[in-house]
Short mmCIF file of C-alpha atoms in Angstrom, two decimals:
data_model
loop_
_atom_site.label_atom_id
_atom_site.label_comp_id
_atom_site.label_asym_id
_atom_site.label_seq_id
_atom_site.Cartn_x
_atom_site.Cartn_y
_atom_site.Cartn_z
CA MET A 307 0.05 0.40 -0.04
CA THR A 308 2.98 2.32 0.89
CA TRP A 309 4.72 1.42 -2.54
CA PHE A 310 1.77 2.09 -4.38
CA ILE A 311 1.05 6.02 -2.42
CA ALA A 312 4.44 6.80 -3.33
CA LEU A 313 4.14 5.64 -6.59
CA SER A 314 0.82 8.18 -7.23
CA TRP A 315 2.70 10.79 -5.46
CA ALA A 316 5.34 10.71 -7.92
CA LEU A 317 3.29 10.19 -11.07
CA SER A 318 1.53 13.24 -9.76
CA LEU A 319 4.72 14.80 -9.49
CA VAL A 320 6.18 14.02 -12.97
CA LEU A 321 2.59 14.93 -14.59
CA LEU A 322 3.02 18.50 -12.49
CA LEU A 323 6.41 19.34 -13.61
CA LEU A 324 5.77 18.28 -17.71
CA SER A 325 2.54 20.77 -17.17
CA VAL A 326 4.83 23.42 -15.88
CA ARG A 327 6.96 22.97 -18.61
CA TRP A 328 4.80 22.34 -21.21
CA GLY A 329 3.06 25.71 -19.89
CA VAL A 330 6.35 27.92 -19.93
CA THR A 331 7.07 26.57 -23.50
CA TYR A 332 3.82 27.76 -24.71
CA TRP A 333 3.90 31.20 -22.97
CA ARG A 334 7.55 31.73 -24.73
CA GLN A 335 6.27 30.88 -28.20
CA GLN A 336 2.80 31.64 -28.47
CA VAL A 337 1.68 34.44 -26.04
CA SER A 338 5.22 36.05 -24.95
CA PRO A 339 5.90 37.09 -28.68
CA LYS A 340 2.47 38.64 -29.00
CA LEU A 341 2.28 40.32 -25.78
CA VAL A 342 5.63 42.00 -26.80
CA VAL A 343 4.72 43.14 -30.22
CA GLN A 344 0.99 44.58 -28.69
CA ALA A 345 3.43 46.31 -26.09
CA GLU A 346 5.64 47.82 -28.48
CA GLN A 347 2.42 48.65 -30.75
CA ASN A 348 1.32 50.84 -27.44
CA LEU A 349 4.37 52.48 -26.94
CA ALA A 350 4.91 53.68 -30.30
CA GLU A 351 1.42 55.27 -30.23
CA LEU A 352 3.04 57.69 -27.39
CA LEU A 353 6.34 57.78 -29.38
CA ILE A 354 8.11 55.85 -27.24
CA PHE A 355 10.24 53.77 -29.61
CA MET A 356 11.72 51.26 -27.46
CA PRO A 357 12.06 47.50 -26.79
CA ALA A 358 9.22 46.42 -24.48
CA GLN A 359 11.51 44.22 -22.39
CA GLN A 360 13.50 47.19 -21.37
CA LEU A 361 10.39 49.25 -20.20
CA VAL A 362 9.15 46.48 -18.34
CA THR A 363 12.47 45.91 -16.68
CA GLY A 364 12.50 49.37 -15.71
CA VAL A 365 9.01 49.49 -14.23
CA LEU A 366 9.52 46.08 -12.28
CA VAL A 367 12.62 47.44 -11.01
CA GLY A 368 11.46 50.46 -9.94
CA ILE A 369 8.40 49.17 -8.01
CA LEU A 370 10.82 46.67 -6.38
CA LEU A 371 13.02 49.71 -5.34
CA LEU A 372 9.92 51.58 -4.05
CA THR A 373 8.55 48.52 -2.27
CA ALA A 374 11.99 47.84 -0.39
CA LEU A 375 12.11 51.59 0.47
CA LEU A 376 8.36 51.43 2.02
CA SER A 377 9.20 48.25 4.06
CA LEU A 378 12.05 50.30 5.86
CA TRP A 379 8.42 52.40 7.43
CA MET A 380 5.90 49.59 7.32
CA SER A 381 5.87 45.79 7.48
CA VAL A 382 6.69 43.70 4.61
CA LEU A 383 3.18 42.12 4.10
CA THR A 384 2.22 45.83 3.98
CA ALA A 385 4.97 46.84 1.36
CA SER A 386 4.27 44.11 -0.75
CA LEU A 387 0.84 44.80 -0.70
CA THR A 388 1.31 48.44 -1.98
CA GLY A 389 3.94 47.04 -4.83
CA VAL A 390 1.23 45.11 -6.07
CA LEU A 391 -1.08 47.78 -6.16
CA LEU A 392 1.46 49.67 -8.04
CA LEU A 393 1.61 46.82 -10.60
CA LEU A 394 -2.14 46.98 -11.15
CA VAL A 395 -2.67 50.55 -11.23
CA THR A 396 0.58 51.12 -14.28
CA PRO A 397 -1.73 50.35 -17.23
CA LEU A 398 -4.19 52.21 -15.62
CA ILE A 399 -2.10 55.34 -15.71
CA TYR A 400 -0.73 54.32 -19.27
CA ARG A 401 -4.36 54.49 -20.42
CA GLN A 402 -4.95 58.08 -18.76
CA ILE A 403 -1.85 59.35 -20.21
CA ARG A 404 -3.08 57.84 -23.81
CA ALA A 405 -6.62 59.30 -23.33
CA LYS A 406 -5.05 62.78 -22.71
CA ARG A 407 -2.85 62.82 -25.67
CA THR A 408 -5.70 61.73 -27.79
CA TYR A 409 -7.92 64.21 -26.41
CA LYS A 410 -5.20 67.21 -27.41
CA ILE A 411 -4.57 65.60 -30.95
CA LYS A 412 -8.22 65.66 -31.31
CA HIS A 413 -8.92 69.78 -30.26
CA GLN A 414 -5.74 70.52 -32.06
CA LEU A 415 -6.38 68.88 -35.59
CA PRO A 416 -9.30 70.83 -36.80
CA SER A 417 -7.58 74.63 -36.50
CA PHE A 418 -4.00 72.74 -38.19
CA LEU A 419 -6.16 71.57 -41.24
CA LEU A 420 -7.96 75.34 -41.54
CA GLN A 421 -3.57 76.44 -41.39
CA LEU A 422 -3.30 73.55 -43.94
CA SER A 423 -5.88 74.39 -46.18
CA VAL A 424 -4.58 78.30 -45.85
CA ALA A 425 -1.13 77.09 -46.97
CA LEU A 426 -2.41 74.96 -49.86
CA GLN A 427 -4.30 77.94 -51.59
CA SER A 428 -1.45 80.09 -51.17
CA GLY A 429 0.38 77.59 -53.72
CA LEU A 430 2.29 75.30 -51.62
CA SER A 431 2.11 71.55 -52.10
CA LEU A 432 1.12 69.11 -49.37
CA SER A 433 4.59 68.04 -48.61
CA ALA A 434 6.07 71.83 -48.29
CA ALA A 435 2.93 72.95 -46.15
CA LEU A 436 3.25 69.83 -43.93
CA THR A 437 7.10 70.60 -43.64
CA GLN A 438 6.49 74.59 -42.65
CA LEU A 439 3.44 74.01 -40.18
CA ALA A 440 4.97 70.86 -38.57
CA LYS A 441 7.32 73.40 -36.70
CA GLN A 442 4.60 75.62 -35.58
CA GLN A 443 1.98 72.93 -34.09
CA PRO A 444 2.51 72.30 -30.37
CA ALA A 445 2.69 68.76 -28.89
CA PRO A 446 1.00 66.34 -29.16
CA LEU A 447 0.21 66.98 -32.85
CA GLY A 448 3.31 68.85 -33.75
CA ALA A 449 5.06 65.59 -32.64
CA GLU A 450 3.34 63.26 -35.19
CA LEU A 451 3.58 65.97 -37.95
CA ARG A 452 7.37 66.37 -37.16
CA LEU A 453 7.79 62.39 -37.33
CA MET A 454 5.81 62.46 -40.90
CA VAL A 455 8.20 65.07 -41.97
CA ARG A 456 11.09 63.12 -40.60
CA ARG A 457 10.12 60.09 -42.44
CA GLN A 458 9.58 61.50 -45.96
CA HIS A 459 13.00 63.00 -45.57
CA VAL A 460 14.34 59.36 -45.11
CA GLY A 461 12.45 58.26 -48.34
CA SER A 462 9.09 57.04 -46.96
CA ASN A 463 6.21 58.52 -48.94
CA LEU A 464 3.76 60.98 -47.38
CA LEU A 465 0.87 58.22 -47.80
CA ALA A 466 2.20 55.56 -45.19
CA ALA A 467 3.79 58.31 -42.97
CA ALA A 468 -0.20 59.15 -42.73
CA LYS A 469 -1.21 55.63 -42.31
CA ASP A 470 0.94 54.86 -39.60
CA PHE A 471 -0.27 58.18 -37.93
CA ALA A 472 -3.81 57.05 -38.04
CA GLU A 473 -2.51 53.38 -36.48
CA ARG A 474 -0.95 55.27 -33.64
CA VAL A 475 -3.72 57.54 -33.06
CA PRO A 476 -7.05 55.80 -32.91
CA LEU A 477 -9.30 58.98 -33.74
CA LEU A 478 -12.04 58.78 -36.51
CA SER A 479 -10.80 62.61 -37.44
CA VAL A 480 -7.09 61.15 -37.94
CA ARG A 481 -8.35 58.76 -40.26
CA GLN A 482 -10.11 60.77 -42.06
CA PHE A 483 -6.94 63.50 -42.75
CA ALA A 484 -5.15 60.04 -43.85
CA LEU A 485 -7.88 59.37 -46.30
CA VAL A 486 -7.93 62.51 -47.31
CA ILE A 487 -4.13 62.51 -47.88
CA GLU A 488 -5.01 59.19 -49.71
CA LEU A 489 -7.45 60.93 -52.28
CA SER A 490 -5.39 64.03 -52.97
CA ASP A 491 -2.15 61.08 -53.90
CA MET A 492 -4.67 59.32 -56.02
CA HIS A 493 -6.41 62.49 -57.76
CA GLY A 494 -4.15 65.70 -56.92
CA ALA A 495 -7.05 68.47 -56.80
CA GLY A 496 -9.11 70.12 -54.36
CA GLN A 497 -7.17 69.43 -51.42
CA ALA A 498 -7.19 72.56 -49.84
CA ARG A 499 -11.24 72.66 -50.23
CA VAL A 500 -11.54 69.11 -48.84
CA MET A 501 -9.15 69.85 -45.79
CA ALA A 502 -11.01 73.21 -45.18
CA GLN A 503 -14.39 71.06 -45.37
CA LEU A 504 -12.90 68.51 -43.03
CA ALA A 505 -11.72 70.82 -40.79
CA HIS A 506 -15.40 72.54 -40.20
CA SER A 507 -16.77 69.16 -39.86
CA LEU A 508 -14.62 68.51 -37.23
CA GLN A 509 -15.32 72.04 -35.35
CA GLN A 510 -18.78 71.14 -35.28
CA GLN A 511 -18.00 67.26 -33.67
CA LEU A 512 -16.39 69.02 -30.99
CA TYR A 513 -18.56 71.64 -30.27
CA ALA A 514 -21.46 68.87 -29.90
CA ARG A 515 -19.41 67.06 -27.69
CA GLU A 516 -18.42 69.77 -25.82
CA ARG A 517 -22.29 70.73 -25.23
CA MET A 518 -22.94 66.82 -23.93
CA LEU A 519 -19.78 67.43 -21.55
CA SER A 520 -21.10 70.61 -20.24
CA LEU A 521 -24.58 69.06 -19.73
CA SER A 522 -23.18 66.29 -17.66
CA ALA A 523 -20.71 68.35 -15.59
CA GLN A 524 -22.92 68.62 -12.63
CA ALA A 525 -23.05 64.72 -12.14
CA ARG A 526 -19.39 64.33 -13.03
CA LEU A 527 -18.61 66.99 -10.45
CA GLN A 528 -20.40 64.84 -8.20
CA GLY A 529 -18.75 62.01 -8.76
CA TYR A 530 -15.53 63.96 -8.00
CA VAL A 531 -16.80 64.94 -4.81
CA MET A 532 -17.50 61.65 -3.75
CA GLY A 533 -14.45 60.15 -4.68
CA PHE A 534 -12.32 62.79 -2.63
CA LEU A 535 -14.74 62.85 0.33
CA PRO A 536 -13.44 59.72 2.28
CA LEU A 537 -9.88 61.09 1.68
CA LEU A 538 -10.65 64.76 2.97
CA LEU A 539 -12.55 62.90 5.65
CA PHE A 540 -9.63 61.00 6.88
CA ALA A 541 -7.41 63.74 7.17
CA VAL A 542 -9.94 65.65 9.24
CA LEU A 543 -10.47 62.80 11.42
CA HIS A 544 -6.37 62.60 11.71
CA TRP A 545 -5.79 66.12 12.44
CA LEU A 546 -8.49 65.59 15.11
CA GLU A 547 -7.64 62.68 16.90
CA PRO A 548 -4.27 61.40 15.65
CA GLU A 549 -4.07 58.37 18.10
CA ASN A 550 -7.33 56.82 16.81
CA THR A 551 -6.41 57.20 13.07
CA GLY A 552 -2.80 55.94 13.81
CA GLN A 553 -4.03 52.70 14.37
CA LEU A 554 -4.86 52.38 10.84
CA LEU A 555 -1.32 54.02 9.69
CA TYR A 556 1.00 52.48 11.99
CA THR A 557 -0.40 48.79 12.54
CA GLU A 558 0.11 46.08 9.95
CA MET A 559 -3.83 45.14 9.94
CA GLY A 560 -4.74 49.06 9.78
CA GLN A 561 -2.21 49.57 6.70
CA ILE A 562 -3.71 46.71 5.17
CA ILE A 563 -7.16 47.99 5.63
CA LEU A 564 -6.28 51.26 4.08
CA ILE A 565 -5.06 49.43 1.12
CA LEU A 566 -8.39 47.41 0.83
CA ALA A 567 -10.10 51.02 1.09
CA ALA A 568 -7.83 52.49 -1.61
CA CYS A 569 -8.90 49.40 -3.83
CA LEU A 570 -12.31 49.75 -3.31
CA LEU A 571 -12.47 53.55 -3.94
CA LEU A 572 -10.32 53.32 -7.29
CA CYS A 573 -12.95 50.50 -8.42
CA GLY A 574 -16.21 52.72 -7.35
CA ALA A 575 -14.40 55.72 -9.11
CA LEU A 576 -14.29 53.45 -12.31
CA ILE A 577 -17.58 52.45 -12.12
CA VAL A 578 -19.18 55.85 -11.79
CA LYS A 579 -16.54 56.98 -14.54
CA ARG A 580 -18.23 54.36 -17.13
CA MET A 581 -21.67 55.38 -16.01
CA LEU A 582 -21.42 59.15 -16.59
CA GLY A 583 -20.69 57.94 -20.48
CA GLN A 584 -17.11 56.85 -20.60
CA GLU A 585 -17.75 56.69 -24.44
CA LEU A 586 -17.66 60.77 -24.81
CA ASN A 587 -13.91 60.61 -24.45
CA HIS A 588 -13.12 58.49 -27.26
CA ASP A 589 -14.17 58.25 -31.30
CA ALA A 590 -16.30 55.70 -32.75
#
């Protein structure tokens, strides 16, 4: 009976090791390359052209160093939970940076198209007008346009650069801009008129969107108030009765409770943000 139990444990261990080996092999050959490609595409949207492994390594080293510093002030368990929370929040930070960058480009594009239309009407070619206007545009749209100009200088055509711009910035207005460049490359007439019409259309869309945001401003303000109210209340209680809040700040169980409360507060903020109409921040 004993040898049968030992043989069962040995077979189970062998199967477990084989499963782990197969899982690691499948991850390296199938999943990991796809994740690397997706991560590098996400970085390219922010004009960060670097290997994804270097960025991930830098982020992990930074989180580990911060966790080690926090362990000097709080317990190891609490510092580890904080490090895990920072690791989970990192993609949210990236999405917020990407959303702000997209928002700025969407608001800068109509005025740039009007300037481009005027430059084309004055007799400049499309490439010359882009080269001249790219130097005058602020970031982040200016950085994208200057990248298009540099790609032309190294031998790429304008159409390919515009398509790459549309892939990096997932906006309908940018795709329309790339389509106008493609049509002008095929037919070569009416560029100034089409650019002006596109600029006026985008301005009307932005006006309608801003009006919708103004109508929902009160609801969004209530969401912000409900999100910051617990933090303000905790600060007031810590100022009035620091000995009571000290049990949350300086004990291991209290620090774990604060981390859980921060996670719940973050989840609540994300739910409220989606309920208020997150689709307003993105193009269809």
